[in-house]
């Protein structure tokens, strides 16, 4: 047996961290004990160096809670949709600044997988969980977290049965604004495509799309209301159904950018032009969707702001548990591209 595989790791001292970071041992102590008097930039630098060296504070009376593993979980529906990877990266960045690592897991929007993931995170004794994959009518995973007294924060979607901190946008207002813009173009043959209806965010968007169109005298019913997977493949499948109808829609309003991209890809493969033959709009505001190459009209969610707020709420629960819940609604904005029929922005000469 290789002796190196059985040797105990060398313990890294606070003095070693101080030397490597170029600060005093007192500064390291302040940072590790969460005391004031250290700038945010210095604190982040010390935490980064400490993590790289493998430093772990001793369990002295002034040390951080020794019961913490300094690992938080994040559950996403998938890592195919760039919206989720964007949130994940922002959350990893924000938590690392506070000396926490992130265990990322996916549910594939399957209730059994989500429940198993919650059990796995509980077994790993994570300090908290940010969950962007809550199912509106299934609370098994959330009850597992509560039974183990693991705090959690809902991101974007939530459960209808288990309360908790929430960070998201006003999906109803955002979807209403998007549909009104589409209607302002004069389109009357409309269809909607959203993600799974067990996502509270997707369902809220669909309901607002349909209600807003109805108020303008445009009915969206039956086969023109499609729920699909939250990725471009789901959008492609939906487009195949909608554009194969005897009377296909003139405009398709989507509850996700990735779904909208799948719709556009299928339409282009048929030889249709966007927006001349088919207008398509999305929701999420992914950077590539808003690029001049795609030019999508979409609702922009503030990804970094939402991620940092979710981390802030979670770490607050971890360090100072409370019995109340905080509901944070972040501002969205409508980005106008050319996919809806708007003219391209003028170029200054």
XYZ file of C-alpha atoms in Angstrom:
349
model
C 0.000 0.000 0.000
C 1.233 3.464 -0.815
C 2.091 5.146 2.526
C 0.962 8.498 1.141
C -2.586 7.193 0.818
C -2.837 6.514 4.551
C -0.934 9.474 5.948
C -2.911 12.185 7.703
C -3.113 15.564 5.954
C -0.846 18.257 7.302
C -2.764 20.751 9.418
C -2.549 24.280 8.040
C -2.142 27.002 10.643
C -3.690 30.449 10.692
C -0.154 31.870 10.600
C 0.482 30.005 7.331
C -2.682 31.499 5.859
C -1.585 34.953 7.005
C 1.822 34.567 5.348
C 0.334 33.295 2.087
C -2.302 36.040 2.029
C 0.133 38.782 2.988
C -1.885 39.866 6.027
C -1.473 39.689 9.776
C -2.568 36.665 11.853
C -5.039 38.998 13.562
C -6.692 39.717 10.199
C -7.067 36.000 9.535
C -8.627 35.626 12.979
C -11.086 38.459 12.308
C -12.102 36.935 8.985
C -12.532 33.384 10.287
C -14.494 34.556 13.316
C -16.752 36.824 11.296
C -15.627 39.964 13.132
C -15.784 43.512 11.831
C -12.793 45.643 10.886
C -11.820 43.901 7.637
C -12.730 45.164 4.176
C -14.830 42.964 1.905
C -11.952 42.700 -0.571
C -9.509 41.549 2.120
C -12.052 39.130 3.578
C -12.643 37.511 0.185
C -8.893 37.276 -0.414
C -8.238 35.611 2.949
C -11.101 33.138 2.504
C -9.820 32.244 -0.986
C -6.284 31.635 0.267
C -7.537 29.650 3.278
C -9.632 27.407 1.039
C -6.737 26.851 -1.357
C -4.452 25.836 1.519
C -7.077 23.588 3.089
C -7.233 25.618 6.307
C -9.921 24.645 8.786
C -10.521 26.774 11.919
C -10.063 25.047 15.242
C -13.071 24.605 17.456
C -12.053 27.210 20.002
C -14.570 29.340 21.826
C -14.310 32.116 19.235
C -14.250 29.815 16.220
C -17.139 29.469 13.764
C -19.803 26.936 14.671
C -17.981 23.566 14.488
C -21.226 21.884 13.521
C -21.151 23.571 10.114
C -19.802 21.628 7.162
C -19.499 24.866 5.186
C -21.186 23.164 2.237
C -24.546 24.174 0.794
C -26.596 22.282 -1.748
C -28.179 23.614 -4.912
C -30.855 21.684 -6.778
C -31.524 22.598 -10.414
C -33.998 21.057 -12.861
C -31.111 20.451 -15.305
C -27.795 21.909 -16.420
C -28.722 22.009 -20.101
C -30.638 25.289 -19.837
C -28.086 28.134 -19.526
C -30.458 29.934 -17.163
C -29.713 27.338 -14.516
C -25.981 27.233 -15.117
C -25.958 31.020 -14.861
C -27.611 30.867 -11.458
C -25.274 28.084 -10.376
C -22.145 30.020 -11.297
C -23.358 33.146 -9.528
C -24.248 31.160 -6.416
C -20.910 29.350 -6.399
C -19.132 32.708 -6.626
C -21.202 34.284 -3.861
C -20.876 31.348 -1.458
C -17.139 30.953 -2.018
C -16.675 34.547 -0.906
C -18.180 33.458 2.418
C -16.040 30.327 2.700
C -18.703 27.828 1.590
C -18.585 25.188 -1.124
C -21.584 24.201 -3.261
C -22.877 20.706 -3.997
C -24.859 20.979 -7.253
C -27.480 18.352 -8.104
C -30.194 18.070 -10.752
C -33.718 16.700 -10.459
C -34.605 16.410 -14.177
C -37.982 17.715 -12.963
C -38.774 14.240 -11.613
C -40.428 14.015 -8.196
C -38.688 10.778 -7.187
C -35.273 12.101 -8.231
C -35.908 15.317 -6.323
C -36.856 13.366 -3.196
C -33.722 11.208 -3.504
C -31.572 14.281 -4.012
C -32.927 15.812 -0.809
C -32.086 12.592 1.056
C -28.561 12.664 -0.382
C -28.028 16.268 0.692
C -29.354 15.496 4.161
C -27.007 12.501 4.432
C -24.095 14.759 3.465
C -25.150 17.093 6.268
C -25.140 20.234 4.130
C -25.710 23.480 5.987
C -28.523 24.644 3.687
C -30.057 24.277 0.228
C -31.036 26.619 -2.586
C -33.706 24.905 -4.642
C -34.667 26.035 -8.140
C -36.454 22.768 -8.889
C -39.389 22.786 -6.471
C -42.508 21.001 -7.694
C -45.703 22.870 -6.847
C -47.680 19.860 -5.608
C -44.926 17.542 -4.329
C -43.414 18.349 -0.937
C -41.481 15.159 -0.106
C -38.065 16.690 -0.723
C -38.873 19.811 1.255
C -40.240 17.859 4.185
C -37.019 15.841 4.246
C -35.020 19.053 4.545
C -37.297 20.351 7.285
C -37.101 17.084 9.222
C -33.316 17.377 9.224
C -33.545 21.081 10.138
C -31.744 22.072 6.974
C -32.710 25.610 5.906
C -33.617 26.210 2.281
C -34.459 29.041 -0.103
C -36.729 28.788 -3.132
C -35.302 30.281 -6.317
C -37.713 31.144 -9.159
C -40.282 28.473 -8.312
C -41.731 27.148 -5.058
C -44.007 24.586 -3.449
C -47.651 25.412 -2.809
C -47.643 23.400 0.414
C -44.389 24.130 2.262
C -43.501 27.748 3.109
C -39.976 29.103 2.802
C -37.841 32.055 1.769
C -38.322 32.901 -1.906
C -36.368 34.849 -4.516
C -37.791 35.442 -7.975
C -39.433 37.922 -10.302
C -43.100 38.827 -10.636
C -43.875 36.190 -13.260
C -47.440 37.416 -13.718
C -46.381 41.003 -14.378
C -43.508 39.954 -16.643
C -45.664 37.642 -18.757
C -48.400 40.273 -18.995
C -45.902 42.856 -20.238
C -44.484 40.448 -22.818
C -47.888 39.427 -24.176
C -49.059 43.026 -24.406
C -46.041 43.839 -26.529
C -46.811 40.949 -28.872
C -50.433 42.049 -29.133
C -49.313 45.595 -29.923
C -47.845 44.211 -33.155
C -51.363 43.236 -34.206
C -50.933 39.459 -34.105
C -54.178 37.572 -33.489
C -53.185 33.981 -34.320
C -51.216 33.186 -31.173
C -49.881 30.169 -29.294
C -48.008 29.808 -26.008
C -45.288 27.352 -25.002
C -44.157 27.062 -21.400
C -42.191 24.676 -19.214
C -43.816 22.035 -16.982
C -46.987 23.265 -15.305
C -45.819 21.841 -11.969
C -43.372 24.740 -11.973
C -45.112 27.668 -10.294
C -43.112 30.068 -12.496
C -44.118 28.353 -15.749
C -47.777 28.083 -14.757
C -47.960 31.722 -13.675
C -46.526 32.811 -17.017
C -48.986 30.713 -19.019
C -51.957 31.979 -17.039
C -50.870 35.596 -17.560
C -50.228 35.044 -21.282
C -53.701 33.588 -21.826
C -55.518 36.085 -19.590
C -53.834 39.092 -21.232
C -54.614 37.844 -24.732
C -58.232 37.143 -23.779
C -58.620 40.686 -22.449
C -57.573 41.886 -25.915
C -60.112 39.622 -27.599
C -57.641 36.889 -28.608
C -58.388 33.355 -27.415
C -55.557 30.894 -26.813
C -57.041 27.472 -26.140
C -56.629 23.758 -26.704
C -53.699 22.724 -28.874
C -52.316 26.263 -28.880
C -51.362 26.011 -25.218
C -48.311 23.743 -24.965
C -46.310 22.622 -21.924
C -42.923 21.060 -22.641
C -39.424 20.450 -21.294
C -37.396 23.474 -20.261
C -34.768 23.250 -22.980
C -34.408 23.789 -26.721
C -35.434 20.199 -27.453
C -38.705 20.884 -25.683
C -39.188 23.972 -27.840
C -38.458 22.015 -31.001
C -41.043 19.377 -30.053
C -43.635 22.070 -29.308
C -42.953 23.856 -32.606
C -43.398 20.643 -34.536
C -46.882 20.280 -33.031
C -47.903 23.914 -33.451
C -46.577 24.456 -36.967
C -48.169 21.204 -38.052
C -51.652 22.446 -37.196
C -54.135 23.081 -40.002
C -54.061 26.746 -38.970
C -50.625 27.376 -37.452
C -50.016 30.415 -35.224
C -48.510 33.642 -36.541
C -46.716 34.299 -33.246
C -45.532 32.000 -30.450
C -45.027 33.392 -26.951
C -42.634 31.269 -24.878
C -42.043 31.057 -21.148
C -38.319 30.350 -21.602
C -35.551 31.540 -23.926
C -34.322 28.007 -24.527
C -37.813 26.906 -25.492
C -38.047 29.888 -27.842
C -34.710 28.983 -29.443
C -35.980 25.452 -30.109
C -39.101 26.912 -31.715
C -37.012 29.227 -33.900
C -34.675 26.419 -34.967
C -37.569 24.260 -36.116
C -39.226 27.141 -37.954
C -35.992 27.984 -39.769
C -35.558 24.334 -40.733
C -38.974 24.564 -42.435
C -37.775 27.547 -44.427
C -39.773 30.084 -42.417
C -38.332 33.496 -41.676
C -38.275 35.062 -38.200
C -40.241 37.336 -37.739
C -41.597 37.722 -41.297
C -43.398 34.370 -41.270
C -43.385 33.612 -37.540
C -42.794 35.898 -34.566
C -41.231 34.262 -31.512
C -40.534 35.758 -28.073
C -39.011 34.255 -24.937
C -38.547 34.776 -21.220
C -35.337 34.737 -19.124
C -33.099 37.155 -21.011
C -30.089 34.927 -21.615
C -27.113 36.847 -23.062
C -26.912 34.782 -26.234
C -30.656 35.189 -26.810
C -30.240 38.969 -26.774
C -27.236 38.906 -29.091
C -27.513 40.420 -32.559
C -27.249 36.895 -33.965
C -30.549 35.767 -32.406
C -32.173 39.113 -31.601
C -34.814 37.703 -29.300
C -37.430 39.832 -27.601
C -37.487 38.501 -24.056
C -38.029 39.190 -20.368
C -34.687 39.658 -18.611
C -34.245 38.214 -15.137
C -31.442 39.704 -12.972
C -29.510 36.459 -12.574
C -26.682 37.695 -10.359
C -28.952 39.759 -8.138
C -31.296 36.811 -7.612
C -28.426 34.433 -6.883
C -26.762 36.747 -4.376
C -30.044 37.439 -2.612
C -30.743 33.702 -2.343
C -27.269 33.172 -0.846
C -27.773 36.081 1.537
C -31.065 34.666 2.797
C -29.689 31.147 3.137
C -26.549 32.154 5.038
C -28.710 34.320 7.259
C -30.839 31.288 8.129
C -27.732 29.186 8.744
C -26.099 31.648 11.143
C -29.257 33.046 12.739
C -32.280 30.739 12.353
C -35.686 32.417 12.278
C -39.306 31.315 12.176
C -40.458 33.879 9.593
C -40.042 33.763 5.837
C -38.804 36.441 3.456
C -40.296 36.930 -0.017
C -38.005 38.839 -2.409
C -39.240 39.982 -5.818
C -36.477 41.271 -8.088
C -37.120 43.690 -10.945
C -37.356 42.297 -14.464
C -37.190 44.220 -17.719
C -38.412 43.757 -21.260
C -35.660 43.497 -23.870
C -36.774 44.331 -27.393
C -35.119 42.362 -30.162
C -36.192 41.751 -33.734
C -37.811 38.307 -33.272
C -41.174 39.896 -32.461
C -41.227 42.141 -35.511
C -39.615 45.222 -34.000
C -37.127 46.921 -36.331
C -33.435 46.491 -35.596
C -31.879 49.288 -33.534
C -30.516 52.116 -35.618
C -26.752 52.240 -36.012
C -25.101 55.558 -35.262
C -22.953 56.845 -38.090
